Coordinates of N, CA and C in Angstrom, one line a residue:
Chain A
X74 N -25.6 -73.9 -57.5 CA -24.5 -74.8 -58.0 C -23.9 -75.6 -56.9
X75 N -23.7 -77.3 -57.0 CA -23.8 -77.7 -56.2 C -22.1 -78.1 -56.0
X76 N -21.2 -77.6 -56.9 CA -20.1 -78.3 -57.1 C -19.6 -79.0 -58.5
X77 N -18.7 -79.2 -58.6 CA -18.3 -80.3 -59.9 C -19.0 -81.9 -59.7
X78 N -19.6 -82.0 -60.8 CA -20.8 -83.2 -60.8 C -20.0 -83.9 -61.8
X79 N -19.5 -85.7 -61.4 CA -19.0 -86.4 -62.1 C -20.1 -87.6 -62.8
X80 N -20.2 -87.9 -64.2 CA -21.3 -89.3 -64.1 C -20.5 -90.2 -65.4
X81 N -20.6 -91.6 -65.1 CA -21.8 -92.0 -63.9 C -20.4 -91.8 -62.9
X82 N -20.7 -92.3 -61.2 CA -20.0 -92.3 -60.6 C -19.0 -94.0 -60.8
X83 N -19.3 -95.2 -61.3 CA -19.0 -96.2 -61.4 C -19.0 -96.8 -62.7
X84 N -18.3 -97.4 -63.4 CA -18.4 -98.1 -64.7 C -17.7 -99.5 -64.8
X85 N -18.4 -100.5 -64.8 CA -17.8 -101.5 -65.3 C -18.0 -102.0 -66.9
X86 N -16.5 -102.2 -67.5 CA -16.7 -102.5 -68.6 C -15.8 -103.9 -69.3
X87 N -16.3 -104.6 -70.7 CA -14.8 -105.3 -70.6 C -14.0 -104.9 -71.9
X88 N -13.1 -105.7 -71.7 CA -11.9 -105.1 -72.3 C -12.5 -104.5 -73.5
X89 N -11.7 -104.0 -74.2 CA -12.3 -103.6 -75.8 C -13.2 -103.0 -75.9
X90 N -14.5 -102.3 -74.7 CA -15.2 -101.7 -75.6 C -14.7 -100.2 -75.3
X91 N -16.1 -99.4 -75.4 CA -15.3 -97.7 -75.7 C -16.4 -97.4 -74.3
X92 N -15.4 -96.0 -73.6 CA -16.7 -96.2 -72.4 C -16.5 -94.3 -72.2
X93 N -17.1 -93.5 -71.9 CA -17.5 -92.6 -71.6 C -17.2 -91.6 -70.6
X94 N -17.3 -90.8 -70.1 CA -17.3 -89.9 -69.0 C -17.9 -88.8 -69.4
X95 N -18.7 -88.2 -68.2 CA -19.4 -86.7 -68.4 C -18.4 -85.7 -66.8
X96 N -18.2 -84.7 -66.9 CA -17.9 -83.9 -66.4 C -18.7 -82.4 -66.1
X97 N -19.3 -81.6 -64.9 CA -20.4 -80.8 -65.5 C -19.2 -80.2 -64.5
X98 N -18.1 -78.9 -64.7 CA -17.9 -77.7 -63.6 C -19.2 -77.2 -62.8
X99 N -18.4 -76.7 -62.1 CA -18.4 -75.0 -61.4 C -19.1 -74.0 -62.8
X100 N -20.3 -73.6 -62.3 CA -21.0 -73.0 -63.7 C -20.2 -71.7 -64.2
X101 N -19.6 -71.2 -63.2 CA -18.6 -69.9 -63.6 C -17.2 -70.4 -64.0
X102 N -16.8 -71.2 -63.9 CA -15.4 -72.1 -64.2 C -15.3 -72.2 -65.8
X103 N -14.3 -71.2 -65.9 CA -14.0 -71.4 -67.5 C -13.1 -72.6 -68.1
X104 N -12.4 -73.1 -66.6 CA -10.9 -74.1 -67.1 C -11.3 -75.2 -66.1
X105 N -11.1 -76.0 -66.9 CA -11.6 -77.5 -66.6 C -10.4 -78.8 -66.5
X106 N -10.2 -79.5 -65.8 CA -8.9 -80.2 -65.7 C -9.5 -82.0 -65.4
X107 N -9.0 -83.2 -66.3 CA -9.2 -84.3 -66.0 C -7.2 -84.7 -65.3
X108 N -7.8 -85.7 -64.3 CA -6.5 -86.7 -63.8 C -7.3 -87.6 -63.7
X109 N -6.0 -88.7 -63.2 CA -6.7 -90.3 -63.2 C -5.8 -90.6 -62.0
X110 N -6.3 -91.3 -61.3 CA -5.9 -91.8 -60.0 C -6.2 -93.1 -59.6
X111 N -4.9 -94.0 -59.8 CA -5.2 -95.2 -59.8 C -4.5 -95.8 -58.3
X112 N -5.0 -97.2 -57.6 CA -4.8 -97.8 -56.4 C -3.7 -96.8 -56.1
X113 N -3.7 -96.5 -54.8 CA -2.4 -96.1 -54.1 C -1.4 -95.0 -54.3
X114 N -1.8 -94.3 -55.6 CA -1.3 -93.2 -56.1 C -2.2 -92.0 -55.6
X115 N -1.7 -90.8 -56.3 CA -2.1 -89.3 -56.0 C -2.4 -89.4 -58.1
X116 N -3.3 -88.0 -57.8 CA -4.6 -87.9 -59.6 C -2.8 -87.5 -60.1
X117 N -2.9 -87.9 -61.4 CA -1.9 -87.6 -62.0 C -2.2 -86.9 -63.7
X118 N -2.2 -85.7 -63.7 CA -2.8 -84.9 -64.4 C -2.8 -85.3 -66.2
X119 N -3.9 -85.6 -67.0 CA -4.1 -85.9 -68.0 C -4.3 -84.5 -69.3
X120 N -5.4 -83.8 -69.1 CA -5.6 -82.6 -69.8 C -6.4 -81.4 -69.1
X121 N -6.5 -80.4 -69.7 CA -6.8 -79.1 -69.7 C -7.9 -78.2 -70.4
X122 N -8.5 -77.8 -70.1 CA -9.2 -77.0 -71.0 C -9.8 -75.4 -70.5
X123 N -9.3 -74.5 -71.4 CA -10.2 -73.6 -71.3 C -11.0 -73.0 -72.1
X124 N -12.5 -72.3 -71.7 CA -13.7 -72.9 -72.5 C -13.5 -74.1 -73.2
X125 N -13.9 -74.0 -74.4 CA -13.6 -75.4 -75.3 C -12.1 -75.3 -75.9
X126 N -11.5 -74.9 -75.6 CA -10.0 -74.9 -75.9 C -8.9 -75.8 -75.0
X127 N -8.8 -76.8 -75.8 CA -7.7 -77.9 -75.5 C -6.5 -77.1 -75.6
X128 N -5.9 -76.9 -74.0 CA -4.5 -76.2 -73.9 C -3.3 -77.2 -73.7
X129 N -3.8 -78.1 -73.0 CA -2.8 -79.2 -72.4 C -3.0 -80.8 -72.7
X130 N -2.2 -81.3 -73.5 CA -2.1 -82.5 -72.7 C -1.5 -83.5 -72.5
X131 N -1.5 -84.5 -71.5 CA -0.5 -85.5 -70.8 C -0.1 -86.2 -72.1
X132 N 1.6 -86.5 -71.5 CA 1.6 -87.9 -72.9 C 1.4 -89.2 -71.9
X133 N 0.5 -89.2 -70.7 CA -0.4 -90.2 -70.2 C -1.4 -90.2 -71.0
X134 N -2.0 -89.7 -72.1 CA -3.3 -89.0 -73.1 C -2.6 -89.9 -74.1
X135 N -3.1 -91.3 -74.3 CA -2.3 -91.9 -75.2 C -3.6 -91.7 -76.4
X136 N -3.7 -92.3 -77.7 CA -4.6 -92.2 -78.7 C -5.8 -92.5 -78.6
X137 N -6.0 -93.6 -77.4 CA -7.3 -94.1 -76.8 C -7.9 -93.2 -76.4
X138 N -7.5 -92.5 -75.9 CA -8.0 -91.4 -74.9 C -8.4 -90.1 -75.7
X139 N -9.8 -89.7 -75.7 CA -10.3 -88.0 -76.1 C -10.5 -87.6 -75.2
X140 N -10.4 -86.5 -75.1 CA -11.7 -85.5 -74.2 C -11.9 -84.4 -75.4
X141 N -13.2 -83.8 -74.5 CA -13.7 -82.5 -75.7 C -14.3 -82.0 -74.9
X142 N -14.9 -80.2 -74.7 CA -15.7 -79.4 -74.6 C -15.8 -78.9 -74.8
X143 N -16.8 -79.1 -76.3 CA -17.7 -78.4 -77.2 C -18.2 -77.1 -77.2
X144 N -18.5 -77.2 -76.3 CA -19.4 -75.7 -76.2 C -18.4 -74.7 -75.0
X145 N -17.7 -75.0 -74.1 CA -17.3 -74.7 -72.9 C -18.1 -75.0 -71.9
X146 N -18.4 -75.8 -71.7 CA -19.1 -75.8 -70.6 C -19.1 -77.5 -69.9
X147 N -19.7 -78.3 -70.1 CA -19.4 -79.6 -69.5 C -18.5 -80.2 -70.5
X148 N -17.8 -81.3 -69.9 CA -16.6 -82.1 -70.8 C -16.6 -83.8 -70.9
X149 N -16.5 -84.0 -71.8 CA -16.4 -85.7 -71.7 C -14.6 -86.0 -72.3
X150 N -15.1 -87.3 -71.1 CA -13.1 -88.6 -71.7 C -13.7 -89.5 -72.3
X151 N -13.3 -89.8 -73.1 CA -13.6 -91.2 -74.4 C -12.5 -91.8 -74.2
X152 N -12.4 -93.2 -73.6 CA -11.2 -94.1 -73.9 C -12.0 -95.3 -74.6
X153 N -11.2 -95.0 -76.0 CA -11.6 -96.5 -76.8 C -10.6 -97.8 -76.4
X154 N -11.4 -98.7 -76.5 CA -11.2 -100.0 -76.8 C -9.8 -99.9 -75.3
X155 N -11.0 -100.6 -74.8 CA -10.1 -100.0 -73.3 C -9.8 -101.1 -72.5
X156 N -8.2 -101.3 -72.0 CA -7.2 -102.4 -71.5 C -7.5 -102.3 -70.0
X157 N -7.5 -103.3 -69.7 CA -7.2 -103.6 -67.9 C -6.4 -102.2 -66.8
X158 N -5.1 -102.1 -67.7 CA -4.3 -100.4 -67.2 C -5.3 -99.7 -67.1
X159 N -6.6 -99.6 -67.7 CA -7.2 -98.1 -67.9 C -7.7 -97.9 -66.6
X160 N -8.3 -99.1 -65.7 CA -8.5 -99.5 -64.5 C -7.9 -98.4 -63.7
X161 N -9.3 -97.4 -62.9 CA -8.3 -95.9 -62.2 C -9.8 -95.1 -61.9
X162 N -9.7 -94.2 -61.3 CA -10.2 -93.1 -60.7 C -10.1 -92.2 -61.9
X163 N -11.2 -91.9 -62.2 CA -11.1 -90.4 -62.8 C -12.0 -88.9 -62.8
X164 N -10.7 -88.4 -62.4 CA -11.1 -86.7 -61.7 C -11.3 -85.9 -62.3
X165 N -12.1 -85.0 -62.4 CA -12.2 -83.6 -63.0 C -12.3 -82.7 -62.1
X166 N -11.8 -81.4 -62.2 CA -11.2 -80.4 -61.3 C -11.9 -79.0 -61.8
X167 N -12.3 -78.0 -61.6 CA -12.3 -76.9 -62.3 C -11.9 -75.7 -61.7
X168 N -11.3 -74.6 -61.9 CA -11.3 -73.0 -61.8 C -11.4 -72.1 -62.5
X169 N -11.6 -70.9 -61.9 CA -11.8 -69.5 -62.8 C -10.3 -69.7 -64.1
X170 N -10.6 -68.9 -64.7 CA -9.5 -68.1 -65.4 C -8.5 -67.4 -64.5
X171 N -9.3 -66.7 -63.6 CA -8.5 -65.8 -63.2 C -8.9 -65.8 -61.6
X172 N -7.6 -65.6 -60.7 CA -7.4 -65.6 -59.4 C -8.1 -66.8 -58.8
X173 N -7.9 -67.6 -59.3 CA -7.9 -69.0 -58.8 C -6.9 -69.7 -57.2
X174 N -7.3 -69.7 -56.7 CA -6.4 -70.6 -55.4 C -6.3 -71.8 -55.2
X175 N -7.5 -72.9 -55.8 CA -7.5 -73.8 -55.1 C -8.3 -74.3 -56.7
X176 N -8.0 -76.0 -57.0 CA -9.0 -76.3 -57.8 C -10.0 -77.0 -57.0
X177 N -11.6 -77.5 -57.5 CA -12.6 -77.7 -57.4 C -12.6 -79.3 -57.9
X178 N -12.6 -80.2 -57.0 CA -13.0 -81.2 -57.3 C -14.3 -82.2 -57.6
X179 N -14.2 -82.9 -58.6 CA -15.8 -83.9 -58.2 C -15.4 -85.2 -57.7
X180 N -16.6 -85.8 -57.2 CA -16.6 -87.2 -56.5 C -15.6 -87.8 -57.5
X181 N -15.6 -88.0 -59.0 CA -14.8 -89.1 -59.5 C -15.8 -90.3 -60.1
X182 N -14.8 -90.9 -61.2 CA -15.9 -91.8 -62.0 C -14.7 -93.0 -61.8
X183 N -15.2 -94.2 -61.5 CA -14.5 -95.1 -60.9 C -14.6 -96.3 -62.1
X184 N -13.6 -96.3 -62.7 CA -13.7 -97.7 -63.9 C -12.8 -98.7 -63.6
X185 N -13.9 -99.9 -63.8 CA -13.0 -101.2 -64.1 C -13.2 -101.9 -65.1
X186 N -12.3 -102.1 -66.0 CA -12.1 -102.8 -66.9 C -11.8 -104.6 -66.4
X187 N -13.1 -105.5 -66.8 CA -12.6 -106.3 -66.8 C -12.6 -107.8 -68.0
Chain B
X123 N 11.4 -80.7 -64.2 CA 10.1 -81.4 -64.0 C 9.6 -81.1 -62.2
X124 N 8.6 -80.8 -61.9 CA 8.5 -81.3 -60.6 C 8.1 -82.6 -60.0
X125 N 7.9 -82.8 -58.8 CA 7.8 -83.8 -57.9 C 7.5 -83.6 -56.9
X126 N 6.5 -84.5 -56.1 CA 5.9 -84.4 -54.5 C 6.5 -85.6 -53.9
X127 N 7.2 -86.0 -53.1 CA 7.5 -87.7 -52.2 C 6.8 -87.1 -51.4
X128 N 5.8 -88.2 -50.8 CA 5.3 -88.0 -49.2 C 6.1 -89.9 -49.1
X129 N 6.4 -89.9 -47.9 CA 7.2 -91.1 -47.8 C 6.8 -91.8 -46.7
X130 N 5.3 -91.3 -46.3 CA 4.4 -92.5 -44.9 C 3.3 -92.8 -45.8
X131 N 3.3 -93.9 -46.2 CA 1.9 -94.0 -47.0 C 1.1 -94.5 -46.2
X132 N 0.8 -94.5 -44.8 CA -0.1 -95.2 -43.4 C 0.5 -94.4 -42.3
X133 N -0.2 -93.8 -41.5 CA -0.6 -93.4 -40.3 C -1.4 -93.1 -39.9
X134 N -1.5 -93.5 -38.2 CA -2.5 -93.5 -37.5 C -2.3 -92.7 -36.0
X135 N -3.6 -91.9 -35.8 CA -3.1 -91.4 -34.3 C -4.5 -91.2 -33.9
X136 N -4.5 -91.5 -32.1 CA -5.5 -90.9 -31.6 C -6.4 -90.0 -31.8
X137 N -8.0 -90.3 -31.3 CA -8.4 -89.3 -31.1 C -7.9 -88.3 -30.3
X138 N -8.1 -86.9 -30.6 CA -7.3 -85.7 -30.1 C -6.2 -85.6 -29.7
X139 N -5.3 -86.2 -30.1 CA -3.8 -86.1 -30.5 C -3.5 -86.1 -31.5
X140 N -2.1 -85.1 -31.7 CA -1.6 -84.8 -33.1 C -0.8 -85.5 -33.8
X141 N -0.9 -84.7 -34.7 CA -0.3 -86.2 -35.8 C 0.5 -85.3 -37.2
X142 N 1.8 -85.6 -37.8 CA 2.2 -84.9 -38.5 C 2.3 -85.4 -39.7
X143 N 2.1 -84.5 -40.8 CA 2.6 -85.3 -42.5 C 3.6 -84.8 -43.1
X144 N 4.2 -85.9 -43.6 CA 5.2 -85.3 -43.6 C 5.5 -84.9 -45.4
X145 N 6.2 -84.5 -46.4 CA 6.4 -83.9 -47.3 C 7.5 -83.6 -48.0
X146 N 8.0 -83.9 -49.5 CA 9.3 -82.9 -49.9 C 9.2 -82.8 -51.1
X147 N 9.8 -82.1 -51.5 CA 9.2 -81.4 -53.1 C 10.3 -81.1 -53.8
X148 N 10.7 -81.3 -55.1 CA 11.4 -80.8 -55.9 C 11.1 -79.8 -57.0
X149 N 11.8 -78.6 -57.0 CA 11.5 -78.1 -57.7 C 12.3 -76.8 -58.4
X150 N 12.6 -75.9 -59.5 CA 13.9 -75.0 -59.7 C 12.3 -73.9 -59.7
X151 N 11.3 -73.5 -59.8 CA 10.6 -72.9 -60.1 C 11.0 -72.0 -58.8
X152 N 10.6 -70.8 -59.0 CA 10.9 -69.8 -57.5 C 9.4 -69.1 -56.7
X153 N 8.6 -69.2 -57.7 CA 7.2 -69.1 -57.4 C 6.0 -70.4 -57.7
X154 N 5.5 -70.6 -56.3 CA 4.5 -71.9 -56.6 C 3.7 -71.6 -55.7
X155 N 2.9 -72.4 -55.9 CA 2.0 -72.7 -54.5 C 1.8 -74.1 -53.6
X156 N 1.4 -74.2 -52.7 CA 1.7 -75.8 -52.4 C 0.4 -76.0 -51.3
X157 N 0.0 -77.5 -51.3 CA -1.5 -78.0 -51.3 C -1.1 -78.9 -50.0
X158 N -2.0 -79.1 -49.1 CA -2.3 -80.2 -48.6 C -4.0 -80.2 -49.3
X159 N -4.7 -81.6 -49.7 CA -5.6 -81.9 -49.9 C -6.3 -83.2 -49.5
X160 N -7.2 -83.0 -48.8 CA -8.2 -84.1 -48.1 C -9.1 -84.8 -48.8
X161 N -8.6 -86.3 -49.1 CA -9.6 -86.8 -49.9 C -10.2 -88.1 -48.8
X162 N -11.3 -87.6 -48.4 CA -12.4 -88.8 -47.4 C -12.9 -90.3 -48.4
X163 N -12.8 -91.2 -47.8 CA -13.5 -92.2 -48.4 C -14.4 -92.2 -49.1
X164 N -14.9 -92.4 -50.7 CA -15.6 -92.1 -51.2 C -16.5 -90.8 -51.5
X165 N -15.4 -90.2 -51.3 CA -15.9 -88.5 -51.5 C -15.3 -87.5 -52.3
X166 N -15.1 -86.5 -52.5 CA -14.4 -85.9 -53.3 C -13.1 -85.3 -52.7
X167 N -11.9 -84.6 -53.0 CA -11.2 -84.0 -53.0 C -11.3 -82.7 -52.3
X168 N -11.2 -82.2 -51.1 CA -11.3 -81.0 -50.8 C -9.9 -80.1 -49.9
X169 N -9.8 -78.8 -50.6 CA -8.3 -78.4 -49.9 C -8.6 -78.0 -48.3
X170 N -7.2 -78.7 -48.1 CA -7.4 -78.3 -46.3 C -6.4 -76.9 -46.1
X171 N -5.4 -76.7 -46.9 CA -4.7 -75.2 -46.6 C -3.9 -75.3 -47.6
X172 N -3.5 -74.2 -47.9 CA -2.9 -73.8 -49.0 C -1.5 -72.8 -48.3
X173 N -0.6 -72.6 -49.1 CA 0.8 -72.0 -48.5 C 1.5 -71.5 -50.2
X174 N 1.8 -70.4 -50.0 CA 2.3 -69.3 -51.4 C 3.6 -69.6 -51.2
X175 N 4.5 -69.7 -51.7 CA 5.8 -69.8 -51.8 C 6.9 -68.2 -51.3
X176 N 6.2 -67.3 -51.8 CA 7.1 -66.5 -51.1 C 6.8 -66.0 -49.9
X177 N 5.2 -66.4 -49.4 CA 5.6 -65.7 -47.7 C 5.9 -66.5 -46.8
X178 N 6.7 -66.1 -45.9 CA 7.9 -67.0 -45.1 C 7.0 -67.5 -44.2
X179 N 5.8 -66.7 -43.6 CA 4.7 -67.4 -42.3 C 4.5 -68.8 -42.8
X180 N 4.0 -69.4 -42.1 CA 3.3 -71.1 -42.6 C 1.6 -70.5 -42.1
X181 N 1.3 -71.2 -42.9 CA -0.5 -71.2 -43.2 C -0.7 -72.0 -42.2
X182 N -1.7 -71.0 -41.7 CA -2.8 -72.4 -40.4 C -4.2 -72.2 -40.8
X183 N -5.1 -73.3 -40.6 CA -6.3 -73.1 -40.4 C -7.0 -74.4 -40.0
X184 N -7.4 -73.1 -38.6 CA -8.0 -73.4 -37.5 C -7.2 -75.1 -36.8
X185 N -7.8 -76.0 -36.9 CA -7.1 -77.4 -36.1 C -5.4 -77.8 -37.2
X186 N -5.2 -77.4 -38.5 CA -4.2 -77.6 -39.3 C -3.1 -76.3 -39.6
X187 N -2.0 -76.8 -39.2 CA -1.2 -75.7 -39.9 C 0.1 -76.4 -40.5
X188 N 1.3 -76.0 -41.3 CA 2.0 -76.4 -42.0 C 3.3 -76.1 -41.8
X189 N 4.3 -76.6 -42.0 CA 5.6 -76.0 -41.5 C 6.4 -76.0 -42.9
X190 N 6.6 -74.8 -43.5 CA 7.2 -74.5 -45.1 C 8.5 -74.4 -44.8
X191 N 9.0 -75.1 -45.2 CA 11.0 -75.3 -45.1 C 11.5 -74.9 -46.7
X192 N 11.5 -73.4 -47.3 CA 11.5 -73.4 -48.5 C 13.0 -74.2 -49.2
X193 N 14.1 -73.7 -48.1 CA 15.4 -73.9 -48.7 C 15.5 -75.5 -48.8
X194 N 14.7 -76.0 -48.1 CA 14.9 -77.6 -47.5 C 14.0 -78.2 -48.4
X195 N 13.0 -77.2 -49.0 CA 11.7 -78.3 -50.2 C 11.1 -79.1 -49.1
X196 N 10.3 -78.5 -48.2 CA 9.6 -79.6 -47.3 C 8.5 -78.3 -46.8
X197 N 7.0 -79.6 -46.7 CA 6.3 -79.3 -46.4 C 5.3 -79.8 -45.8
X198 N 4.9 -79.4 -44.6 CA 4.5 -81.0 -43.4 C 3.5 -80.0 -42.8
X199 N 2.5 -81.7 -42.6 CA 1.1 -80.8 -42.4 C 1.0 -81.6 -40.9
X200 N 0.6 -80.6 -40.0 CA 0.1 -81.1 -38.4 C -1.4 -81.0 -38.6
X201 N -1.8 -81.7 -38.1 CA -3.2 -82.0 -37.4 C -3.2 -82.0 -36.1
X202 N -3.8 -81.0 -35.8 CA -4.0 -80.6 -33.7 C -5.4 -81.4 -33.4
X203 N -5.3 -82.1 -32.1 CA -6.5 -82.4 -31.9 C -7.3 -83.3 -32.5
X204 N -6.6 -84.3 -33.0 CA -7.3 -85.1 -34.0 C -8.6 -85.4 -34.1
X205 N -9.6 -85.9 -34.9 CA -11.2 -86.4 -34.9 C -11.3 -87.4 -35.7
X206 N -12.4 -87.9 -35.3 CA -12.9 -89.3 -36.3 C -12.6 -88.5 -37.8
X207 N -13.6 -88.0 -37.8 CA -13.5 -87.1 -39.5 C -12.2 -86.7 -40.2
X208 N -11.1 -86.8 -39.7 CA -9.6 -86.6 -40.4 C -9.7 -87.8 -40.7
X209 N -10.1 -88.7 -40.8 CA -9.5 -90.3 -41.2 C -9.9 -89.5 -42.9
X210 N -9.1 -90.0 -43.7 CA -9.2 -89.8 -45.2 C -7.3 -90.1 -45.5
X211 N -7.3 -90.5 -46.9 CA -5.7 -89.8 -47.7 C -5.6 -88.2 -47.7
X212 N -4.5 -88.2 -47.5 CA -4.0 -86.6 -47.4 C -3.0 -86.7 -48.4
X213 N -2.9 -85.8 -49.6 CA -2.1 -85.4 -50.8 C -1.7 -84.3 -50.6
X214 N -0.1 -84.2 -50.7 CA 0.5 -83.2 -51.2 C 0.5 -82.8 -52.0
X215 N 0.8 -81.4 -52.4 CA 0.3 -81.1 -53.9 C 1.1 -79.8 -53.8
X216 N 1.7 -79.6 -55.2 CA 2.4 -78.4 -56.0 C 1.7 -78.2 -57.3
X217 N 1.9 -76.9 -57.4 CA 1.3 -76.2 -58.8 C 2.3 -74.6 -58.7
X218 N 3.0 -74.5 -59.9 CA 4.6 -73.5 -60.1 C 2.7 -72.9 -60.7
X219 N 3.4 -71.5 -60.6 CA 2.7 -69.8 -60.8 C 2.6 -69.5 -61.9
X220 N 1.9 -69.1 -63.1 CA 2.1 -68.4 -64.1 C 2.1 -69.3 -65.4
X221 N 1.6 -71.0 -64.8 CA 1.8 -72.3 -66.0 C 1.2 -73.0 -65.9
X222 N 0.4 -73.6 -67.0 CA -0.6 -74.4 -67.0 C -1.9 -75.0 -66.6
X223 N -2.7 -73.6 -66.6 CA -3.8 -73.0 -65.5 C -3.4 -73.5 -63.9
X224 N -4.2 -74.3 -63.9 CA -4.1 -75.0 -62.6 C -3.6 -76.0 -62.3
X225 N -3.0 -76.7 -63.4 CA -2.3 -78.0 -63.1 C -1.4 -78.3 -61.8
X226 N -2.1 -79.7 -61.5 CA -1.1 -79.5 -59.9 C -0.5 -80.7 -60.1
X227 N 0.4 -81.0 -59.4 CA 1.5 -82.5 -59.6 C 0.8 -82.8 -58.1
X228 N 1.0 -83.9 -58.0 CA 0.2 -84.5 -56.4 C 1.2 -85.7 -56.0
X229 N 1.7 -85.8 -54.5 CA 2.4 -87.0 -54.4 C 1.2 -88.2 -54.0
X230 N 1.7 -88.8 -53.6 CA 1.8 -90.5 -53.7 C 0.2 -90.5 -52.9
X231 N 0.2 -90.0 -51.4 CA -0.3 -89.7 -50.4 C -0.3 -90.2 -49.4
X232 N -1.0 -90.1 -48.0 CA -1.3 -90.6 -46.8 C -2.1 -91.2 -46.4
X233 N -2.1 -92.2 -46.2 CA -3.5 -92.7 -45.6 C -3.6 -92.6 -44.2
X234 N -4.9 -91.2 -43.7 CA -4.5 -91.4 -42.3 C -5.8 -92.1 -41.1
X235 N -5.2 -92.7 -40.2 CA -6.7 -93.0 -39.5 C -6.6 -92.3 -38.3
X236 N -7.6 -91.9 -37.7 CA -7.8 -91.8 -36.4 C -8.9 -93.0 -35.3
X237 N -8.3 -93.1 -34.7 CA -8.3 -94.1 -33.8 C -9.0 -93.3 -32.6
X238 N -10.3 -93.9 -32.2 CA -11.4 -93.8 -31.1 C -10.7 -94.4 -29.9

């Protein structure tokens, strides 16, 4: 396992359509975390998951915005019909359940809405 | 609510000379943990040291250590010996114990360079 695998790494889209994200953890990583990190800021935390269980989420997680993981295991973000703001870095993180120290980052999926 | 200020959003220091980050944190929680984290140019996110809130030592490792000012909410990261490879943002980062798996609050961050 090579790490948290983000795809694609780049997306350009324009306004209004619906665009995607895949997230694959840490294969032992039961809890899965997206943020979004936009110019000049620090990731500012969106949702949570452990296994497929949505525990958390931002009221940055406006209605556009899904995520899901179905099975437990890899996760996708769905932002429909998507504004220029959506324009940002987005991170997925993972750790154990238990005795966790540190979370596990991926490279990040980089969207511009234009 | 918590909160990270890092309040240099640019610095730059020599190769092998040290260089400090600086940090402050708000927070009523009495157990946390607290992050410096290295994110390189087009790369991912990786922690450079970590510091538990109740032990009074400050975390080192190896070229980085930290100076934890609990009563004061400050948490400042040195870099000894600087190298090309420290060039990246440096994020501060909090996550309170016992809440919302791992969620971490992250400030603003650093952008630091080192200079050949």
């Amino acid at each position: 396992d090579t790490g948290v695998s983000q795809n694609p790494r780049h997306k350009i889209t324009k306004r209004g359509q619906n665009v995607t994200f895949r997230c694959d953890p840490i294969s032992e990583h039961n809890r899965l975390y997206w943020y979004r990190q936009t110019l000049g800021q620090g990731p500012e935390f969106l949702t949570y998951f452990q296994n497929e269980a949505q525990l958390e989420k931002s009221r940055l997680l406006s209605d556009r915005f899904s995520a899901e993981r179905p099975k437990g295991s890899f996760s996708t973000l769905e932002i429909q019909r998507t504004e220029q703001g959506d324009s940002a870095m987005y991170l997925c993180a993972s750790t154990p359940e238990k005795g966790a120290t540190e979370a596990f980052f991926g490279q990040g999926t980089r969207l511009t809405v234009v | 609510a918590q909160t990270v200020t890092q309040s240099q959003p640019e610095m730059s220091v020599q190769e092998a000379e040290t260089v400090t980050l600086s940090c402050t944190y708000d927070t009523s929680e009495s157990n946390y943990y607290l992050f410096w984290y290295k994110q390189p140019p087009s790369r991912q996110m990786i922690l450079v040291i970590r510091q538990e809130a109740y032990k009074q030592q400050n975390a080192t490792e190896n070229r980085f250590s930290v100076n934890f000012q609990k009563a004061a909410k400050s948490f400042s990261l040195k870099i000894s010996d600087s190298q090309l490879g420290d060039t990246a943002m440096y994020f501060c980062a909090f996550k309170a114990l016992g809440t919302g798996g791992f969620k971490t609050i992250f400030g603003a961050g650093t952008r630091l360079f080192v200079k050949a």
